[in-house]
GROMACS .gro file of C-alpha atoms in nm:
model
  306
    1UNK     CA    1  -7.739   3.073   4.106
    2UNK     CA    2  -7.436   3.001   4.318
    3UNK     CA    3  -7.280   2.723   4.036
    4UNK     CA    4  -7.354   2.989   3.769
    5UNK     CA    5  -7.130   3.192   3.966
    6UNK     CA    6  -6.863   2.907   4.029
    7UNK     CA    7  -6.835   2.871   3.649
    8UNK     CA    8  -6.781   3.201   3.534
    9UNK     CA    9  -6.496   3.243   3.799
   10UNK     CA   10  -6.362   2.894   3.612
   11UNK     CA   11  -6.376   3.075   3.270
   12UNK     CA   12  -6.203   3.348   3.356
   13UNK     CA   13  -5.944   3.247   3.613
   14UNK     CA   14  -5.904   3.156   4.001
   15UNK     CA   15  -5.790   3.410   4.165
   16UNK     CA   16  -5.758   3.291   4.535
   17UNK     CA   17  -5.745   2.821   4.450
   18UNK     CA   18  -6.019   2.660   4.691
   19UNK     CA   19  -5.910   2.359   4.546
   20UNK     CA   20  -5.578   2.337   4.717
   21UNK     CA   21  -5.620   2.139   5.071
   22UNK     CA   22  -5.517   2.513   5.226
   23UNK     CA   23  -5.817   2.673   5.103
   24UNK     CA   24  -6.018   2.367   5.194
   25UNK     CA   25  -6.380   2.397   5.442
   26UNK     CA   26  -6.562   2.083   5.521
   27UNK     CA   27  -6.909   2.253   5.429
   28UNK     CA   28  -7.256   2.140   5.283
   29UNK     CA   29  -7.592   2.380   5.251
   30UNK     CA   30  -7.811   2.169   5.333
   31UNK     CA   31  -7.905   1.865   5.494
   32UNK     CA   32  -8.031   1.681   5.253
   33UNK     CA   33  -7.806   1.404   4.984
   34UNK     CA   34  -7.741   1.635   4.676
   35UNK     CA   35  -8.029   1.578   4.370
   36UNK     CA   36  -8.042   1.292   4.129
   37UNK     CA   37  -7.755   1.386   3.859
   38UNK     CA   38  -7.820   1.459   3.545
   39UNK     CA   39  -7.492   1.319   3.483
   40UNK     CA   40  -7.235   1.080   3.618
   41UNK     CA   41  -6.905   1.068   3.390
   42UNK     CA   42  -6.658   0.833   3.557
   43UNK     CA   43  -6.195   0.827   3.463
   44UNK     CA   44  -6.142   0.492   3.349
   45UNK     CA   45  -5.780   0.375   3.427
   46UNK     CA   46  -5.662   0.369   3.824
   47UNK     CA   47  -6.065   0.457   3.877
   48UNK     CA   48  -6.243   0.183   3.775
   49UNK     CA   49  -5.956  -0.056   3.623
   50UNK     CA   50  -5.626  -0.158   3.691
   51UNK     CA   51  -5.347  -0.392   3.562
   52UNK     CA   52  -5.356  -0.731   3.728
   53UNK     CA   53  -4.941  -0.688   3.772
   54UNK     CA   54  -4.731  -0.410   3.717
   55UNK     CA   55  -4.742  -0.310   3.344
   56UNK     CA   56  -4.341  -0.390   3.322
   57UNK     CA   57  -4.395  -0.761   3.465
   58UNK     CA   58  -4.675  -0.814   3.200
   59UNK     CA   59  -4.436  -0.667   2.848
   60UNK     CA   60  -4.190  -0.900   3.055
   61UNK     CA   61  -4.418  -1.196   3.058
   62UNK     CA   62  -4.519  -1.131   2.690
   63UNK     CA   63  -4.237  -1.045   2.509
   64UNK     CA   64  -4.071  -1.377   2.706
   65UNK     CA   65  -4.313  -1.585   2.550
   66UNK     CA   66  -4.159  -1.438   2.184
   67UNK     CA   67  -3.805  -1.557   2.252
   68UNK     CA   68  -3.760  -1.204   2.394
   69UNK     CA   69  -3.558  -1.130   2.692
   70UNK     CA   70  -3.574  -0.816   2.864
   71UNK     CA   71  -3.534  -0.764   3.246
   72UNK     CA   72  -3.839  -0.575   3.429
   73UNK     CA   73  -3.599  -0.297   3.581
   74UNK     CA   74  -3.512  -0.215   3.220
   75UNK     CA   75  -3.845  -0.205   3.072
   76UNK     CA   76  -4.022   0.009   3.364
   77UNK     CA   77  -3.663   0.270   3.349
   78UNK     CA   78  -3.755   0.280   2.894
   79UNK     CA   79  -4.147   0.243   2.871
   80UNK     CA   80  -4.144   0.557   3.140
   81UNK     CA   81  -3.907   0.789   2.923
   82UNK     CA   82  -4.040   0.661   2.595
   83UNK     CA   83  -4.434   0.695   2.736
   84UNK     CA   84  -4.358   1.059   2.829
   85UNK     CA   85  -4.145   1.152   2.508
   86UNK     CA   86  -4.397   1.017   2.272
   87UNK     CA   87  -4.695   1.173   2.426
   88UNK     CA   88  -4.474   1.527   2.370
   89UNK     CA   89  -4.369   1.427   2.012
   90UNK     CA   90  -4.744   1.295   1.905
   91UNK     CA   91  -4.994   1.441   2.170
   92UNK     CA   92  -5.305   1.231   2.229
   93UNK     CA   93  -5.154   0.875   2.122
   94UNK     CA   94  -5.063   1.054   1.758
   95UNK     CA   95  -5.421   1.156   1.660
   96UNK     CA   96  -5.369   1.364   1.322
   97UNK     CA   97  -4.990   1.234   1.330
   98UNK     CA   98  -4.978   0.875   1.270
   99UNK     CA   99  -5.173   0.660   1.087
  100UNK     CA  100  -5.344   0.507   1.417
  101UNK     CA  101  -5.326   0.466   1.776
  102UNK     CA  102  -5.104   0.137   1.735
  103UNK     CA  103  -4.887   0.285   1.552
  104UNK     CA  104  -4.772   0.523   1.909
  105UNK     CA  105  -4.793   0.195   2.085
  106UNK     CA  106  -4.554   0.002   1.826
  107UNK     CA  107  -4.315   0.326   1.828
  108UNK     CA  108  -4.341   0.332   2.239
  109UNK     CA  109  -4.254  -0.072   2.208
  110UNK     CA  110  -4.011  -0.034   1.987
  111UNK     CA  111  -3.842   0.248   2.232
  112UNK     CA  112  -3.858  -0.028   2.513
  113UNK     CA  113  -3.699  -0.319   2.363
  114UNK     CA  114  -3.461  -0.161   2.065
  115UNK     CA  115  -3.494  -0.524   1.861
  116UNK     CA  116  -3.295  -0.482   1.581
  117UNK     CA  117  -3.546  -0.747   1.391
  118UNK     CA  118  -3.791  -0.559   1.253
  119UNK     CA  119  -3.993  -0.846   1.181
  120UNK     CA  120  -3.968  -0.940   1.563
  121UNK     CA  121  -4.035  -0.626   1.674
  122UNK     CA  122  -4.383  -0.593   1.477
  123UNK     CA  123  -4.452  -0.949   1.649
  124UNK     CA  124  -4.371  -0.887   1.968
  125UNK     CA  125  -4.568  -0.478   1.959
  126UNK     CA  126  -4.876  -0.683   1.810
  127UNK     CA  127  -4.898  -0.919   2.071
  128UNK     CA  128  -4.878  -0.648   2.346
  129UNK     CA  129  -5.143  -0.462   2.176
  130UNK     CA  130  -5.378  -0.784   2.181
  131UNK     CA  131  -5.236  -0.865   2.528
  132UNK     CA  132  -5.392  -0.506   2.706
  133UNK     CA  133  -5.741  -0.562   2.535
  134UNK     CA  134  -5.864  -0.817   2.778
  135UNK     CA  135  -5.910  -0.894   3.123
  136UNK     CA  136  -5.566  -1.120   3.098
  137UNK     CA  137  -5.437  -0.784   3.147
  138UNK     CA  138  -5.660  -0.551   3.349
  139UNK     CA  139  -5.909  -0.612   3.692
  140UNK     CA  140  -6.176  -0.407   3.785
  141UNK     CA  141  -6.139  -0.271   4.152
  142UNK     CA  142  -6.445  -0.482   4.395
  143UNK     CA  143  -6.664  -0.146   4.393
  144UNK     CA  144  -6.727  -0.067   4.027
  145UNK     CA  145  -6.980  -0.315   3.970
  146UNK     CA  146  -7.184  -0.225   4.285
  147UNK     CA  147  -7.170   0.156   4.218
  148UNK     CA  148  -7.205   0.128   3.830
  149UNK     CA  149  -7.537  -0.126   3.902
  150UNK     CA  150  -7.718   0.153   4.139
  151UNK     CA  151  -7.635   0.408   3.947
  152UNK     CA  152  -7.761   0.211   3.620
  153UNK     CA  153  -8.083   0.072   3.821
  154UNK     CA  154  -8.182   0.437   4.009
  155UNK     CA  155  -8.177   0.572   3.589
  156UNK     CA  156  -7.832   0.789   3.638
  157UNK     CA  157  -7.675   0.873   3.305
  158UNK     CA  158  -7.332   0.707   3.305
  159UNK     CA  159  -7.037   0.818   3.102
  160UNK     CA  160  -6.670   0.683   3.084
  161UNK     CA  161  -6.408   1.004   3.030
  162UNK     CA  162  -6.065   0.881   2.933
  163UNK     CA  163  -5.759   0.986   2.810
  164UNK     CA  164  -5.730   0.738   2.588
  165UNK     CA  165  -5.768   0.556   2.234
  166UNK     CA  166  -5.999   0.328   2.029
  167UNK     CA  167  -5.859   0.042   2.181
  168UNK     CA  168  -6.123   0.110   2.523
  169UNK     CA  169  -6.403  -0.012   2.325
  170UNK     CA  170  -6.260  -0.371   2.321
  171UNK     CA  171  -6.186  -0.342   2.692
  172UNK     CA  172  -6.508  -0.216   2.820
  173UNK     CA  173  -6.676  -0.521   2.658
  174UNK     CA  174  -6.407  -0.779   2.778
  175UNK     CA  175  -6.408  -0.676   3.126
  176UNK     CA  176  -6.792  -0.650   3.150
  177UNK     CA  177  -6.846  -0.241   3.135
  178UNK     CA  178  -7.040  -0.181   2.780
  179UNK     CA  179  -7.339  -0.265   2.889
  180UNK     CA  180  -7.299   0.051   3.163
  181UNK     CA  181  -7.215   0.354   2.957
  182UNK     CA  182  -7.300   0.243   2.567
  183UNK     CA  183  -7.254   0.504   2.343
  184UNK     CA  184  -7.153   0.755   2.584
  185UNK     CA  185  -6.786   0.705   2.616
  186UNK     CA  186  -6.584   0.998   2.504
  187UNK     CA  187  -6.204   0.956   2.469
  188UNK     CA  188  -5.905   1.228   2.382
  189UNK     CA  189  -5.814   1.015   2.071
  190UNK     CA  190  -6.125   1.072   1.922
  191UNK     CA  191  -6.243   1.450   2.061
  192UNK     CA  192  -5.885   1.544   1.972
  193UNK     CA  193  -5.837   1.724   2.323
  194UNK     CA  194  -5.735   1.549   2.668
  195UNK     CA  195  -5.880   1.607   3.031
  196UNK     CA  196  -5.810   1.850   3.204
  197UNK     CA  197  -5.889   2.112   2.925
  198UNK     CA  198  -6.223   2.265   2.962
  199UNK     CA  199  -6.321   2.157   2.622
  200UNK     CA  200  -6.322   1.797   2.683
  201UNK     CA  201  -6.595   1.828   2.934
  202UNK     CA  202  -6.744   2.094   2.802
  203UNK     CA  203  -6.805   1.840   2.518
  204UNK     CA  204  -6.911   1.587   2.714
  205UNK     CA  205  -7.213   1.805   2.919
  206UNK     CA  206  -7.286   1.945   2.542
  207UNK     CA  207  -7.319   1.636   2.432
  208UNK     CA  208  -7.552   1.436   2.696
  209UNK     CA  209  -7.747   1.779   2.759
  210UNK     CA  210  -7.865   1.770   2.377
  211UNK     CA  211  -7.735   1.781   2.043
  212UNK     CA  212  -7.912   2.116   1.824
  213UNK     CA  213  -7.996   2.255   2.160
  214UNK     CA  214  -7.923   2.603   2.362
  215UNK     CA  215  -7.665   2.488   2.576
  216UNK     CA  216  -7.735   2.628   2.929
  217UNK     CA  217  -7.465   2.624   3.181
  218UNK     CA  218  -7.702   2.568   3.457
  219UNK     CA  219  -7.715   2.200   3.342
  220UNK     CA  220  -7.325   2.199   3.486
  221UNK     CA  221  -7.511   2.208   3.866
  222UNK     CA  222  -7.599   1.835   3.830
  223UNK     CA  223  -7.303   1.664   3.645
  224UNK     CA  224  -7.049   1.485   3.814
  225UNK     CA  225  -6.724   1.359   3.718
  226UNK     CA  226  -6.519   1.117   3.905
  227UNK     CA  227  -6.145   1.042   3.872
  228UNK     CA  228  -5.837   0.923   4.081
  229UNK     CA  229  -5.624   1.243   3.924
  230UNK     CA  230  -5.607   1.540   4.159
  231UNK     CA  231  -5.555   1.747   3.850
  232UNK     CA  232  -5.644   1.593   3.499
  233UNK     CA  233  -5.990   1.456   3.691
  234UNK     CA  234  -6.068   1.671   4.024
  235UNK     CA  235  -5.939   2.029   3.914
  236UNK     CA  236  -6.009   1.987   3.538
  237UNK     CA  237  -6.421   1.919   3.597
  238UNK     CA  238  -6.417   2.172   3.869
  239UNK     CA  239  -6.252   2.441   3.671
  240UNK     CA  240  -6.474   2.365   3.391
  241UNK     CA  241  -6.814   2.398   3.644
  242UNK     CA  242  -6.921   2.049   3.690
  243UNK     CA  243  -6.901   1.907   4.066
  244UNK     CA  244  -6.585   1.737   4.097
  245UNK     CA  245  -6.525   1.356   4.298
  246UNK     CA  246  -6.139   1.309   4.357
  247UNK     CA  247  -6.126   0.939   4.437
  248UNK     CA  248  -5.854   0.843   4.692
  249UNK     CA  249  -5.853   0.518   4.762
  250UNK     CA  250  -5.521   0.542   4.939
  251UNK     CA  251  -5.629   0.829   5.161
  252UNK     CA  252  -5.303   0.960   5.054
  253UNK     CA  253  -5.423   1.298   4.887
  254UNK     CA  254  -5.364   1.647   5.094
  255UNK     CA  255  -5.707   1.641   5.156
  256UNK     CA  256  -5.721   1.263   5.388
  257UNK     CA  257  -5.387   1.331   5.519
  258UNK     CA  258  -5.483   1.652   5.651
  259UNK     CA  259  -5.844   1.616   5.736
  260UNK     CA  260  -5.831   1.688   6.100
  261UNK     CA  261  -5.686   2.078   6.047
  262UNK     CA  262  -5.924   2.154   5.754
  263UNK     CA  263  -6.180   2.398   5.875
  264UNK     CA  264  -6.541   2.258   5.967
  265UNK     CA  265  -6.765   2.551   5.770
  266UNK     CA  266  -7.099   2.449   5.859
  267UNK     CA  267  -7.264   2.168   5.986
  268UNK     CA  268  -7.476   1.918   5.758
  269UNK     CA  269  -7.582   1.609   5.689
  270UNK     CA  270  -7.203   1.392   5.635
  271UNK     CA  271  -7.121   1.594   5.964
  272UNK     CA  272  -7.164   1.445   6.331
  273UNK     CA  273  -7.332   1.689   6.582
  274UNK     CA  274  -6.945   1.776   6.713
  275UNK     CA  275  -6.856   1.967   6.320
  276UNK     CA  276  -6.657   1.629   6.262
  277UNK     CA  277  -6.776   1.451   5.986
  278UNK     CA  278  -6.899   1.089   6.041
  279UNK     CA  279  -6.816   0.906   5.756
  280UNK     CA  280  -6.397   0.829   5.715
  281UNK     CA  281  -6.428   0.778   5.344
  282UNK     CA  282  -6.577   1.085   5.205
  283UNK     CA  283  -6.483   1.480   5.244
  284UNK     CA  284  -6.705   1.727   5.162
  285UNK     CA  285  -6.485   2.016   5.134
  286UNK     CA  286  -6.716   2.262   4.925
  287UNK     CA  287  -7.049   2.228   4.718
  288UNK     CA  288  -6.868   2.087   4.455
  289UNK     CA  289  -6.504   1.978   4.572
  290UNK     CA  290  -6.595   1.622   4.764
  291UNK     CA  291  -6.354   1.361   4.818
  292UNK     CA  292  -6.378   0.965   4.819
  293UNK     CA  293  -6.210   0.651   4.962
  294UNK     CA  294  -6.412   0.468   4.756
  295UNK     CA  295  -6.690   0.413   4.432
  296UNK     CA  296  -6.936   0.248   4.760
  297UNK     CA  297  -6.960   0.611   4.862
  298UNK     CA  298  -7.121   0.771   4.523
  299UNK     CA  299  -7.469   0.603   4.536
  300UNK     CA  300  -7.520   0.707   4.922
  301UNK     CA  301  -7.402   1.097   4.775
  302UNK     CA  302  -7.765   1.059   4.586
  303UNK     CA  303  -7.948   0.909   4.863
  304UNK     CA  304  -7.905   0.578   4.645
  305UNK     CA  305  -7.866   0.215   4.841
  306UNK     CA  306  -7.654  -0.032   4.659
   0.00000   0.00000   0.00000
């Protein structure tokens, strides 16, 4: 019932935003771990994988191998500007406007390097697109495989929910993540809508609930989404009726920074008898809002051992 009320509030508006640290209360309603999830959804970039070296450096290295010279500072500046402008002009990587997402990336590369030689520009953009499809460009965080293994072996349905394009399928294969998610990959390019839009999360939930079935919103009580973006992943999922887990690896979010000032509303299994949490890498700030410092905190949340 509580979660149903939370979702109904989310469908209208939050009069008082409980997602702000100023309104946060460390809380736990019972002394047990959370029930086995109906689904655990993960963001991709920044949550499961990161670039091996800064993207501008990788751009510079690939370009240099093709005889194109441009310093990393200029690449970084132009990249940020081009990415922002193109997302406004052609949202969701050009979905419905451009021939493909690769065409969107080629526009970006052209704006970054500004080559007059069209053949060289096409060669460079193709090389960069291919480069970022494999583990030469990206690496997994150390806690990813142990976390996914534990959840998978416990029979927890896993989902990838990412604001990205179809190239992610090749990347998932090359990073060794394909076996964990299978067909349960939901990307903004294919859905035509991006996180934090409620329609993204609702589509994922309804798909996992079962096609052709009348959706029961109580199903969301055991749906969890994990991501590193406060607005896109954490706020987006909670306002969509899900349980939101903010991954704050560097502990720089306001929740970790201000944790000593967050009021403890009720003692529980994540807190010591003194009213302070006994786990420095996890904050349970409400019954459906959790902040963690690493993915190793996910399995124990459901009583699963890695």
